[in-house]
Amino acid sequence: MRILVLGGDGYLGWPTALHLSRRGHDVGVVDNQVRRHYDLEMGVDSLVPIARLQRRVQCWEEVAGRTLGLYIGDLTDPAFVSSTLADARPEAIVHFAEQRSAPYSMIDRAHAVYTQVNNVVGTLNLLYAIADQDPSIHLVKLGSMGEYGTPNIDIEEGFIEIHHRGRTDTLPYPKSPGSFYHLSKVHDSHNIHFACKIWGLRSTDLNQGVVYGQQTEETALHPDLATRFDYDGVFGTVLNRFVIQAVVGHPLTVYGKGNQTRGMLDIRDTLACIELALLNPPAEGEYRVFNQFTESFSVNQMADMVAKVVPGEHRIDHLTDPRVELEDHYYRAAHTKLLDLGLVPHLLDDDLITSLAQVVERYRDRVIDAAIRPTVEWRRTQSTVSAPARAS
Ligand code: NAD
Ligand code: USQ
């Protein structure tokens, strides 16, 4: 298949591009490298050093003997999106290319506006280019489990049957997200659903949970193929952060009571889910939603697991939650559609935490301690309104 991976320089996009290329697909990587710019803005860096994008592509050719197409540009530029599709003529597009940090989107007005414009406009440009050039392209779009929030009822996969005053309909599951970033995903979902309805496009919206892990079969082949590993309070995600904190002797930063429960998955399962979605495309005009996670854990459970497995004594701190979220809630979310397509999950176990801790050991000198604690407050108090979100 000819596949474009948008956001192919990122944490998930890069390993996905390699995985699909190794499976024999003809892969093009699209990215404006803005993720590297956020590092400069925040004064932080990936714990594991990552090679320049051009070097990554060259290294893959040396190691695997396969070429990757490279398109450097911004999805908010419609001319770039259009010329990229015209040149690559993809049969499928995997779209990771968004600003993906909830805290980053909550820094201030400018970051909220940037996040929503970047994400919503980029996706709209893409929908128009697909509709104009080839409506049969399968768009695999990364959404988020956080689009649903934490309702007091079971979460379904995208749609729910509602009985109301004697009538019944199947409607998009109600969304109640917890950040301007997560809201951008909801806006995308509505726009994609609408485009499928009016133009007959086909799309899979993958409502993915929080990803953990750093190595995949392909990225482990050479240091220049490594993907990024974030631990800072803005871009680091919860389990990855806890492992790094435990290895460097920083108290584990549980926000609030720690009973917040989230759907989680191993980075290797992200790759497998994308591949399954690509190999089993929806029908023309179909908009479908898969909940892409394999297990759910509370923040406390993850902190306890990490503290048990990583050698040494560990302190678990309960910080005042910088976010506005329920710290105690019901959580049961359906996630059968990818399993039905054949997903065999890598479940979280001691070995995974140990291997992640070994990666951290190798690069522990690169950890900037000041970047670990959360700096972005959801609530707008006088002290946070002008506070910079930088690491130091
Ligand atoms: P990332 O920030 O590492 O990668 C995103 C990439 O997209 C970056 O390389 C960035 O430069 C690029 N990009 C952003 N805006 C762009 C634009 N306008 N034009 C071109 N390129 C642009 O993020 P990630 O962790 O790899 O996440 C990828 C996707 O998966 C995101 O959409 C995210 O919302 C979703 N997701 C991630 C997680 C997770 O835990 N990491 C969980 C659920 C969903
Ligand atoms: N948390 C802590 N301590 C920390 C970091 C996080 O207690 O040090 C808590 C948060 O309060 C939250 C949960 O852990 O309740 C998850 O936070 P996170 O930062 O790991 O993940 P989140 O902000 O939800 O965002 C990440 C990705 C995003 C993706 C989302 C999937 O950055 O791109 O969309 O996971 S989901 O959560 O399913 O929406």
PDB file of N, CA, C and O in Angstrom, residues 4 6 30 73-87 93 121-130 133:
ATOM      1  N   LEU A   4       0.931   7.530   3.541  1.00  0.00           N
ATOM      2  CA  LEU A   4       1.585   8.717   4.092  1.00  0.00           C
ATOM      3  C   LEU A   4       1.403   8.717   5.605  1.00  0.00           C
ATOM      4  O   LEU A   4       0.281   8.503   6.085  1.00  0.00           O
ATOM      5  N   LEU A   6       1.531  11.191   8.508  1.00  0.00           N
ATOM      6  CA  LEU A   6       1.620  12.608   8.875  1.00  0.00           C
ATOM      7  C   LEU A   6       2.012  12.701  10.351  1.00  0.00           C
ATOM      8  O   LEU A   6       1.422  12.028  11.190  1.00  0.00           O
ATOM      9  N   VAL A  30       5.577  12.790   6.581  1.00  0.00           N
ATOM     10  CA  VAL A  30       5.248  14.216   6.457  1.00  0.00           C
ATOM     11  C   VAL A  30       5.360  14.848   7.842  1.00  0.00           C
ATOM     12  O   VAL A  30       4.797  14.320   8.804  1.00  0.00           O
ATOM     13  N   GLY A  73       6.807  20.062   5.750  1.00  0.00           N
ATOM     14  CA  GLY A  73       5.891  21.182   5.575  1.00  0.00           C
ATOM     15  C   GLY A  73       4.771  21.109   6.588  1.00  0.00           C
ATOM     16  O   GLY A  73       4.686  20.159   7.376  1.00  0.00           O
ATOM     17  N   ASP A  74       3.911  22.126   6.536  1.00  0.00           N
ATOM     18  CA  ASP A  74       2.909  22.331   7.575  1.00  0.00           C
ATOM     19  C   ASP A  74       1.510  22.026   7.040  1.00  0.00           C
ATOM     20  O   ASP A  74       1.116  22.562   5.996  1.00  0.00           O
ATOM     21  N   LEU A  75       0.772  21.221   7.773  1.00  0.00           N
ATOM     22  CA  LEU A  75      -0.585  20.851   7.324  1.00  0.00           C
ATOM     23  C   LEU A  75      -1.547  22.034   7.323  1.00  0.00           C
ATOM     24  O   LEU A  75      -2.596  21.971   6.680  1.00  0.00           O
ATOM     25  N   THR A  76      -1.193  23.100   8.045  1.00  0.00           N
ATOM     26  CA  THR A  76      -2.087  24.263   8.006  1.00  0.00           C
ATOM     27  C   THR A  76      -1.898  25.054   6.705  1.00  0.00           C
ATOM     28  O   THR A  76      -2.623  26.009   6.455  1.00  0.00           O
ATOM     29  N   ASP A  77      -0.924  24.645   5.881  1.00  0.00           N
ATOM     30  CA  ASP A  77      -0.711  25.266   4.565  1.00  0.00           C
ATOM     31  C   ASP A  77      -1.408  24.388   3.508  1.00  0.00           C
ATOM     32  O   ASP A  77      -0.924  23.306   3.166  1.00  0.00           O
ATOM     33  N   PRO A  78      -2.557  24.851   2.984  1.00  0.00           N
ATOM     34  CA  PRO A  78      -3.328  23.985   2.079  1.00  0.00           C
ATOM     35  C   PRO A  78      -2.566  23.620   0.808  1.00  0.00           C
ATOM     36  O   PRO A  78      -2.749  22.515   0.273  1.00  0.00           O
ATOM     37  N   ALA A  79      -1.710  24.536   0.328  1.00  0.00           N
ATOM     38  CA  ALA A  79      -0.962  24.245  -0.910  1.00  0.00           C
ATOM     39  C   ALA A  79       0.011  23.093  -0.660  1.00  0.00           C
ATOM     40  O   ALA A  79       0.194  22.199  -1.506  1.00  0.00           O
ATOM     41  N   PHE A  80       0.633  23.084   0.512  1.00  0.00           N
ATOM     42  CA  PHE A  80       1.563  21.991   0.859  1.00  0.00           C
ATOM     43  C   PHE A  80       0.810  20.659   0.951  1.00  0.00           C
ATOM     44  O   PHE A  80       1.260  19.633   0.420  1.00  0.00           O
ATOM     45  N   VAL A  81      -0.343  20.682   1.584  1.00  0.00           N
ATOM     46  CA  VAL A  81      -1.113  19.434   1.750  1.00  0.00           C
ATOM     47  C   VAL A  81      -1.510  18.902   0.370  1.00  0.00           C
ATOM     48  O   VAL A  81      -1.334  17.712   0.060  1.00  0.00           O
ATOM     49  N   SER A  82      -1.973  19.804  -0.454  1.00  0.00           N
ATOM     50  CA  SER A  82      -2.447  19.409  -1.771  1.00  0.00           C
ATOM     51  C   SER A  82      -1.295  18.859  -2.633  1.00  0.00           C
ATOM     52  O   SER A  82      -1.428  17.797  -3.270  1.00  0.00           O
ATOM     53  N   SER A  83      -0.154  19.540  -2.634  1.00  0.00           N
ATOM     54  CA  SER A  83       0.958  19.080  -3.490  1.00  0.00           C
ATOM     55  C   SER A  83       1.547  17.767  -2.950  1.00  0.00           C
ATOM     56  O   SER A  83       1.970  16.901  -3.720  1.00  0.00           O
ATOM     57  N   THR A  84       1.519  17.599  -1.630  1.00  0.00           N
ATOM     58  CA  THR A  84       2.050  16.352  -1.047  1.00  0.00           C
ATOM     59  C   THR A  84       1.182  15.159  -1.479  1.00  0.00           C
ATOM     60  O   THR A  84       1.700  14.110  -1.895  1.00  0.00           O
ATOM     61  N   LEU A  85      -0.118  15.335  -1.402  1.00  0.00           N
ATOM     62  CA  LEU A  85      -1.006  14.228  -1.803  1.00  0.00           C
ATOM     63  C   LEU A  85      -0.877  13.945  -3.302  1.00  0.00           C
ATOM     64  O   LEU A  85      -0.871  12.780  -3.729  1.00  0.00           O
ATOM     65  N   ALA A  86      -0.747  15.029  -4.080  1.00  0.00           N
ATOM     66  CA  ALA A  86      -0.640  14.848  -5.535  1.00  0.00           C
ATOM     67  C   ALA A  86       0.639  14.092  -5.879  1.00  0.00           C
ATOM     68  O   ALA A  86       0.667  13.235  -6.781  1.00  0.00           O
ATOM     69  N   ASP A  87       1.709  14.370  -5.156  1.00  0.00           N
ATOM     70  CA  ASP A  87       2.982  13.713  -5.446  1.00  0.00           C
ATOM     71  C   ASP A  87       3.001  12.262  -4.953  1.00  0.00           C
ATOM     72  O   ASP A  87       3.440  11.355  -5.662  1.00  0.00           O
ATOM     73  N   ILE A  93      -3.781   7.283   4.558  1.00  0.00           N
ATOM     74  CA  ILE A  93      -3.039   8.327   5.281  1.00  0.00           C
ATOM     75  C   ILE A  93      -3.229   8.088   6.772  1.00  0.00           C
ATOM     76  O   ILE A  93      -4.364   7.948   7.240  1.00  0.00           O
ATOM     77  N   VAL A 121      -7.470  23.050  11.741  1.00  0.00           N
ATOM     78  CA  VAL A 121      -7.254  23.529  10.361  1.00  0.00           C
ATOM     79  C   VAL A 121      -6.437  22.504   9.566  1.00  0.00           C
ATOM     80  O   VAL A 121      -6.742  22.221   8.398  1.00  0.00           O
ATOM     81  N   GLY A 122      -5.416  21.930  10.199  1.00  0.00           N
ATOM     82  CA  GLY A 122      -4.621  20.901   9.503  1.00  0.00           C
ATOM     83  C   GLY A 122      -5.509  19.765   9.021  1.00  0.00           C
ATOM     84  O   GLY A 122      -5.420  19.311   7.866  1.00  0.00           O
ATOM     85  N   THR A 123      -6.390  19.304   9.898  1.00  0.00           N
ATOM     86  CA  THR A 123      -7.273  18.182   9.530  1.00  0.00           C
ATOM     87  C   THR A 123      -8.282  18.601   8.456  1.00  0.00           C
ATOM     88  O   THR A 123      -8.560  17.830   7.530  1.00  0.00           O
ATOM     89  N   LEU A 124      -8.791  19.824   8.547  1.00  0.00           N
ATOM     90  CA  LEU A 124      -9.733  20.302   7.508  1.00  0.00           C
ATOM     91  C   LEU A 124      -9.046  20.384   6.143  1.00  0.00           C
ATOM     92  O   LEU A 124      -9.616  19.976   5.124  1.00  0.00           O
ATOM     93  N   ASN A 125      -7.813  20.916   6.129  1.00  0.00           N
ATOM     94  CA  ASN A 125      -7.078  20.985   4.856  1.00  0.00           C
ATOM     95  C   ASN A 125      -6.927  19.591   4.259  1.00  0.00           C
ATOM     96  O   ASN A 125      -7.060  19.388   3.046  1.00  0.00           O
ATOM     97  N   LEU A 126      -6.650  18.654   5.129  1.00  0.00           N
ATOM     98  CA  LEU A 126      -6.459  17.279   4.678  1.00  0.00           C
ATOM     99  C   LEU A 126      -7.761  16.709   4.101  1.00  0.00           C
ATOM    100  O   LEU A 126      -7.757  16.069   3.034  1.00  0.00           O
ATOM    101  N   LEU A 127      -8.869  16.949   4.794  1.00  0.00           N
ATOM    102  CA  LEU A 127     -10.171  16.433   4.316  1.00  0.00           C
ATOM    103  C   LEU A 127     -10.488  16.996   2.934  1.00  0.00           C
ATOM    104  O   LEU A 127     -10.931  16.271   2.037  1.00  0.00           O
ATOM    105  N   TYR A 128     -10.236  18.297   2.741  1.00  0.00           N
ATOM    106  CA  TYR A 128     -10.499  18.896   1.430  1.00  0.00           C
ATOM    107  C   TYR A 128      -9.593  18.298   0.358  1.00  0.00           C
ATOM    108  O   TYR A 128     -10.039  17.999  -0.753  1.00  0.00           O
ATOM    109  N   ALA A 129      -8.318  18.117   0.688  1.00  0.00           N
ATOM    110  CA  ALA A 129      -7.382  17.573  -0.313  1.00  0.00           C
ATOM    111  C   ALA A 129      -7.790  16.148  -0.697  1.00  0.00           C
ATOM    112  O   ALA A 129      -7.757  15.777  -1.877  1.00  0.00           O
ATOM    113  N   ILE A 130      -8.207  15.358   0.297  1.00  0.00           N
ATOM    114  CA  ILE A 130      -8.642  13.980  -0.004  1.00  0.00           C
ATOM    115  C   ILE A 130      -9.891  14.015  -0.890  1.00  0.00           C
ATOM    116  O   ILE A 130      -9.974  13.317  -1.908  1.00  0.00           O
ATOM    117  N   GLN A 133      -8.888  15.183  -4.455  1.00  0.00           N
ATOM    118  CA  GLN A 133      -7.958  14.384  -5.260  1.00  0.00           C
ATOM    119  C   GLN A 133      -8.327  12.912  -5.385  1.00  0.00           C
ATOM    120  O   GLN A 133      -8.174  12.319  -6.440  1.00  0.00           O
TER     121      GLN A 133
END
